[in-house]
């Protein structure tokens, strides 16, 4: 297995498109599986269409499903931080994408996106791994 760690700053954005970085990572391999993993309890990953309003739609849905103003038992940190800890139940901290000939096998409009609603920790690590097929 090959592996690499990315550092991502989310201080100015909730959604970070990782597709190019993951594609560059797998580009020198042939066939196998790319695993993307975010080792944080308050962020997740999604495969979505970007640039078409989907990020805003997802942001609105997450705000409705995980409102910041609920009385969360997990209540340290900024207001609504309890919702940040529930987010990974809805957006997985990992995903796997097939790789064929060094290229991610994503659909035409699919992108790999880091979703981070937590304002308390804008410095994220993302672990990329490649498992040859």
PDB file of C-alpha atoms in Angstrom:
ATOM      1  CA  UNK A   1       0.000   0.000   0.000  1.00  0.00           C
ATOM      2  CA  UNK A   2       1.173   3.526  -0.793  1.00  0.00           C
ATOM      3  CA  UNK A   3       0.089   6.390   1.438  1.00  0.00           C
ATOM      4  CA  UNK A   4       0.391  10.158   1.699  1.00  0.00           C
ATOM      5  CA  UNK A   5      -0.987  12.828   4.019  1.00  0.00           C
ATOM      6  CA  UNK A   6      -2.468  16.132   2.846  1.00  0.00           C
ATOM      7  CA  UNK A   7      -2.782  19.227   5.016  1.00  0.00           C
ATOM      8  CA  UNK A   8      -5.942  21.213   4.320  1.00  0.00           C
ATOM      9  CA  UNK A   9      -6.900  24.644   5.670  1.00  0.00           C
ATOM     10  CA  UNK A  10     -10.676  25.019   5.998  1.00  0.00           C
ATOM     11  CA  UNK A  11     -10.676  28.400   7.751  1.00  0.00           C
ATOM     12  CA  UNK A  12     -12.226  30.204   4.777  1.00  0.00           C
ATOM     13  CA  UNK A  13     -14.494  27.474   3.394  1.00  0.00           C
ATOM     14  CA  UNK A  14     -16.705  24.617   4.558  1.00  0.00           C
ATOM     15  CA  UNK A  15     -16.251  22.548   1.395  1.00  0.00           C
ATOM     16  CA  UNK A  16     -12.845  21.704  -0.076  1.00  0.00           C
ATOM     17  CA  UNK A  17     -12.635  19.873  -3.409  1.00  0.00           C
ATOM     18  CA  UNK A  18      -9.955  17.194  -3.047  1.00  0.00           C
ATOM     19  CA  UNK A  19     -10.449  15.619  -6.487  1.00  0.00           C
ATOM     20  CA  UNK A  20      -7.353  17.099  -8.133  1.00  0.00           C
ATOM     21  CA  UNK A  21      -5.091  16.207  -5.200  1.00  0.00           C
ATOM     22  CA  UNK A  22      -6.405  12.641  -5.059  1.00  0.00           C
ATOM     23  CA  UNK A  23      -6.087  12.328  -8.845  1.00  0.00           C
ATOM     24  CA  UNK A  24      -2.471  13.493  -8.723  1.00  0.00           C
ATOM     25  CA  UNK A  25      -1.734  11.021  -5.940  1.00  0.00           C
ATOM     26  CA  UNK A  26      -3.072   8.017  -7.903  1.00  0.00           C
ATOM     27  CA  UNK A  27      -1.705   9.247 -11.254  1.00  0.00           C
ATOM     28  CA  UNK A  28       1.542   7.282 -11.067  1.00  0.00           C
ATOM     29  CA  UNK A  29      -0.189   3.995 -10.206  1.00  0.00           C
ATOM     30  CA  UNK A  30      -2.097   1.618 -12.476  1.00  0.00           C
ATOM     31  CA  UNK A  31      -5.205  -0.257 -11.314  1.00  0.00           C
ATOM     32  CA  UNK A  32      -6.457  -0.480  -7.751  1.00  0.00           C
ATOM     33  CA  UNK A  33      -8.397   1.410  -5.117  1.00  0.00           C
ATOM     34  CA  UNK A  34      -7.894   4.906  -3.752  1.00  0.00           C
ATOM     35  CA  UNK A  35      -8.918   5.352  -0.148  1.00  0.00           C
ATOM     36  CA  UNK A  36      -9.487   8.850   1.223  1.00  0.00           C
ATOM     37  CA  UNK A  37      -9.721   9.150   5.017  1.00  0.00           C
ATOM     38  CA  UNK A  38     -10.071  12.158   7.285  1.00  0.00           C
ATOM     39  CA  UNK A  39      -8.944  11.301  10.851  1.00  0.00           C
ATOM     40  CA  UNK A  40     -11.109  13.905  12.581  1.00  0.00           C
ATOM     41  CA  UNK A  41     -14.275  13.441  14.639  1.00  0.00           C
ATOM     42  CA  UNK A  42     -15.866  16.621  13.282  1.00  0.00           C
ATOM     43  CA  UNK A  43     -15.521  16.445   9.485  1.00  0.00           C
ATOM     44  CA  UNK A  44     -16.598  14.153   6.691  1.00  0.00           C
ATOM     45  CA  UNK A  45     -16.219  13.351   3.007  1.00  0.00           C
ATOM     46  CA  UNK A  46     -18.738  13.360   0.193  1.00  0.00           C
ATOM     47  CA  UNK A  47     -18.824  12.566  -3.512  1.00  0.00           C
ATOM     48  CA  UNK A  48     -20.954  15.348  -5.006  1.00  0.00           C
ATOM     49  CA  UNK A  49     -21.226  17.642  -8.010  1.00  0.00           C
ATOM     50  CA  UNK A  50     -19.421  20.919  -7.277  1.00  0.00           C
ATOM     51  CA  UNK A  51     -19.884  24.409  -8.656  1.00  0.00           C
ATOM     52  CA  UNK A  52     -23.577  23.954  -9.428  1.00  0.00           C
ATOM     53  CA  UNK A  53     -25.030  24.982  -6.083  1.00  0.00           C
ATOM     54  CA  UNK A  54     -24.752  21.524  -4.525  1.00  0.00           C
ATOM     55  CA  UNK A  55     -22.400  22.774  -1.817  1.00  0.00           C
ATOM     56  CA  UNK A  56     -24.957  25.404  -0.756  1.00  0.00           C
ATOM     57  CA  UNK A  57     -27.762  22.836  -0.907  1.00  0.00           C
ATOM     58  CA  UNK A  58     -25.778  20.413   1.263  1.00  0.00           C
ATOM     59  CA  UNK A  59     -24.924  23.218   3.683  1.00  0.00           C
ATOM     60  CA  UNK A  60     -28.638  24.071   4.030  1.00  0.00           C
ATOM     61  CA  UNK A  61     -29.639  20.438   4.525  1.00  0.00           C
ATOM     62  CA  UNK A  62     -26.952  19.908   7.168  1.00  0.00           C
ATOM     63  CA  UNK A  63     -28.116  23.070   8.965  1.00  0.00           C
ATOM     64  CA  UNK A  64     -31.663  21.666   9.049  1.00  0.00           C
ATOM     65  CA  UNK A  65     -30.632  18.167  10.111  1.00  0.00           C
ATOM     66  CA  UNK A  66     -27.928  19.307  12.553  1.00  0.00           C
ATOM     67  CA  UNK A  67     -29.030  22.740  13.826  1.00  0.00           C
ATOM     68  CA  UNK A  68     -26.379  24.635  15.757  1.00  0.00           C
ATOM     69  CA  UNK A  69     -28.844  25.837  18.408  1.00  0.00           C
ATOM     70  CA  UNK A  70     -29.901  22.457  19.809  1.00  0.00           C
ATOM     71  CA  UNK A  71     -28.989  21.567  23.385  1.00  0.00           C
ATOM     72  CA  UNK A  72     -26.276  18.995  22.573  1.00  0.00           C
ATOM     73  CA  UNK A  73     -24.891  16.863  25.395  1.00  0.00           C
ATOM     74  CA  UNK A  74     -21.466  17.180  23.751  1.00  0.00           C
ATOM     75  CA  UNK A  75     -21.278  20.925  24.314  1.00  0.00           C
ATOM     76  CA  UNK A  76     -17.673  22.139  24.616  1.00  0.00           C
ATOM     77  CA  UNK A  77     -16.171  24.499  22.030  1.00  0.00           C
ATOM     78  CA  UNK A  78     -18.037  27.028  19.914  1.00  0.00           C
ATOM     79  CA  UNK A  79     -21.820  27.262  19.823  1.00  0.00           C
ATOM     80  CA  UNK A  80     -23.283  24.220  18.112  1.00  0.00           C
ATOM     81  CA  UNK A  81     -20.059  22.231  18.289  1.00  0.00           C
ATOM     82  CA  UNK A  82     -22.080  19.173  19.305  1.00  0.00           C
ATOM     83  CA  UNK A  83     -23.483  19.139  15.757  1.00  0.00           C
ATOM     84  CA  UNK A  84     -19.912  18.925  14.415  1.00  0.00           C
ATOM     85  CA  UNK A  85     -19.443  15.666  16.289  1.00  0.00           C
ATOM     86  CA  UNK A  86     -22.657  14.214  14.858  1.00  0.00           C
ATOM     87  CA  UNK A  87     -21.732  15.145  11.254  1.00  0.00           C
ATOM     88  CA  UNK A  88     -19.639  11.980  10.611  1.00  0.00           C
ATOM     89  CA  UNK A  89     -22.756   9.881  11.217  1.00  0.00           C
ATOM     90  CA  UNK A  90     -24.162  11.482   8.048  1.00  0.00           C
ATOM     91  CA  UNK A  91     -20.975  12.034   6.017  1.00  0.00           C
ATOM     92  CA  UNK A  92     -18.436   9.245   6.283  1.00  0.00           C
ATOM     93  CA  UNK A  93     -14.855  10.008   7.315  1.00  0.00           C
ATOM     94  CA  UNK A  94     -13.668   7.731   4.486  1.00  0.00           C
ATOM     95  CA  UNK A  95     -14.437   6.726   0.939  1.00  0.00           C
ATOM     96  CA  UNK A  96     -13.017   4.421  -1.723  1.00  0.00           C
ATOM     97  CA  UNK A  97     -12.766   5.187  -5.446  1.00  0.00           C
ATOM     98  CA  UNK A  98     -11.680   2.665  -8.111  1.00  0.00           C
ATOM     99  CA  UNK A  99      -8.569   3.575 -10.109  1.00  0.00           C
ATOM    100  CA  UNK A 100      -7.986   2.264 -13.634  1.00  0.00           C
ATOM    101  CA  UNK A 101      -4.833   3.154 -15.515  1.00  0.00           C
ATOM    102  CA  UNK A 102      -3.880   5.759 -12.937  1.00  0.00           C
ATOM    103  CA  UNK A 103      -7.222   7.602 -13.229  1.00  0.00           C
ATOM    104  CA  UNK A 104      -9.983   7.951 -10.690  1.00  0.00           C
ATOM    105  CA  UNK A 105     -13.147   6.300 -11.958  1.00  0.00           C
ATOM    106  CA  UNK A 106     -15.519   9.062 -10.903  1.00  0.00           C
ATOM    107  CA  UNK A 107     -18.625   9.939 -12.869  1.00  0.00           C
ATOM    108  CA  UNK A 108     -18.725  13.016 -15.094  1.00  0.00           C
ATOM    109  CA  UNK A 109     -19.994  15.379 -12.396  1.00  0.00           C
ATOM    110  CA  UNK A 110     -18.564  13.671  -9.309  1.00  0.00           C
ATOM    111  CA  UNK A 111     -15.978  15.329  -7.089  1.00  0.00           C
ATOM    112  CA  UNK A 112     -14.403  14.250  -3.806  1.00  0.00           C
ATOM    113  CA  UNK A 113     -15.173  16.921  -1.209  1.00  0.00           C
ATOM    114  CA  UNK A 114     -14.083  17.443   2.389  1.00  0.00           C
ATOM    115  CA  UNK A 115     -16.966  18.862   4.454  1.00  0.00           C
ATOM    116  CA  UNK A 116     -15.964  20.767   7.587  1.00  0.00           C
ATOM    117  CA  UNK A 117     -18.538  22.712   9.601  1.00  0.00           C
ATOM    118  CA  UNK A 118     -16.285  22.989  12.676  1.00  0.00           C
ATOM    119  CA  UNK A 119     -14.919  26.522  13.127  1.00  0.00           C
ATOM    120  CA  UNK A 120     -12.818  25.397  16.107  1.00  0.00           C
ATOM    121  CA  UNK A 121     -10.323  23.391  14.023  1.00  0.00           C
ATOM    122  CA  UNK A 122      -9.544  24.694  10.524  1.00  0.00           C
ATOM    123  CA  UNK A 123      -6.377  22.603  10.130  1.00  0.00           C
ATOM    124  CA  UNK A 124      -7.242  19.195   8.741  1.00  0.00           C
ATOM    125  CA  UNK A 125      -5.240  16.171   7.690  1.00  0.00           C
ATOM    126  CA  UNK A 126      -6.415  13.874   4.936  1.00  0.00           C
ATOM    127  CA  UNK A 127      -4.838  10.428   4.479  1.00  0.00           C
ATOM    128  CA  UNK A 128      -4.681   9.182   0.870  1.00  0.00           C
ATOM    129  CA  UNK A 129      -3.891   5.503   0.316  1.00  0.00           C
ATOM    130  CA  UNK A 130      -3.580   3.406  -2.796  1.00  0.00           C
ATOM    131  CA  UNK A 131      -4.145  -0.343  -2.762  1.00  0.00           C
ATOM    132  CA  UNK A 132      -2.993  -2.019  -5.983  1.00  0.00           C
ATOM    133  CA  UNK A 133      -5.451  -4.328  -7.704  1.00  0.00           C
TER     134      UNK A 133
END
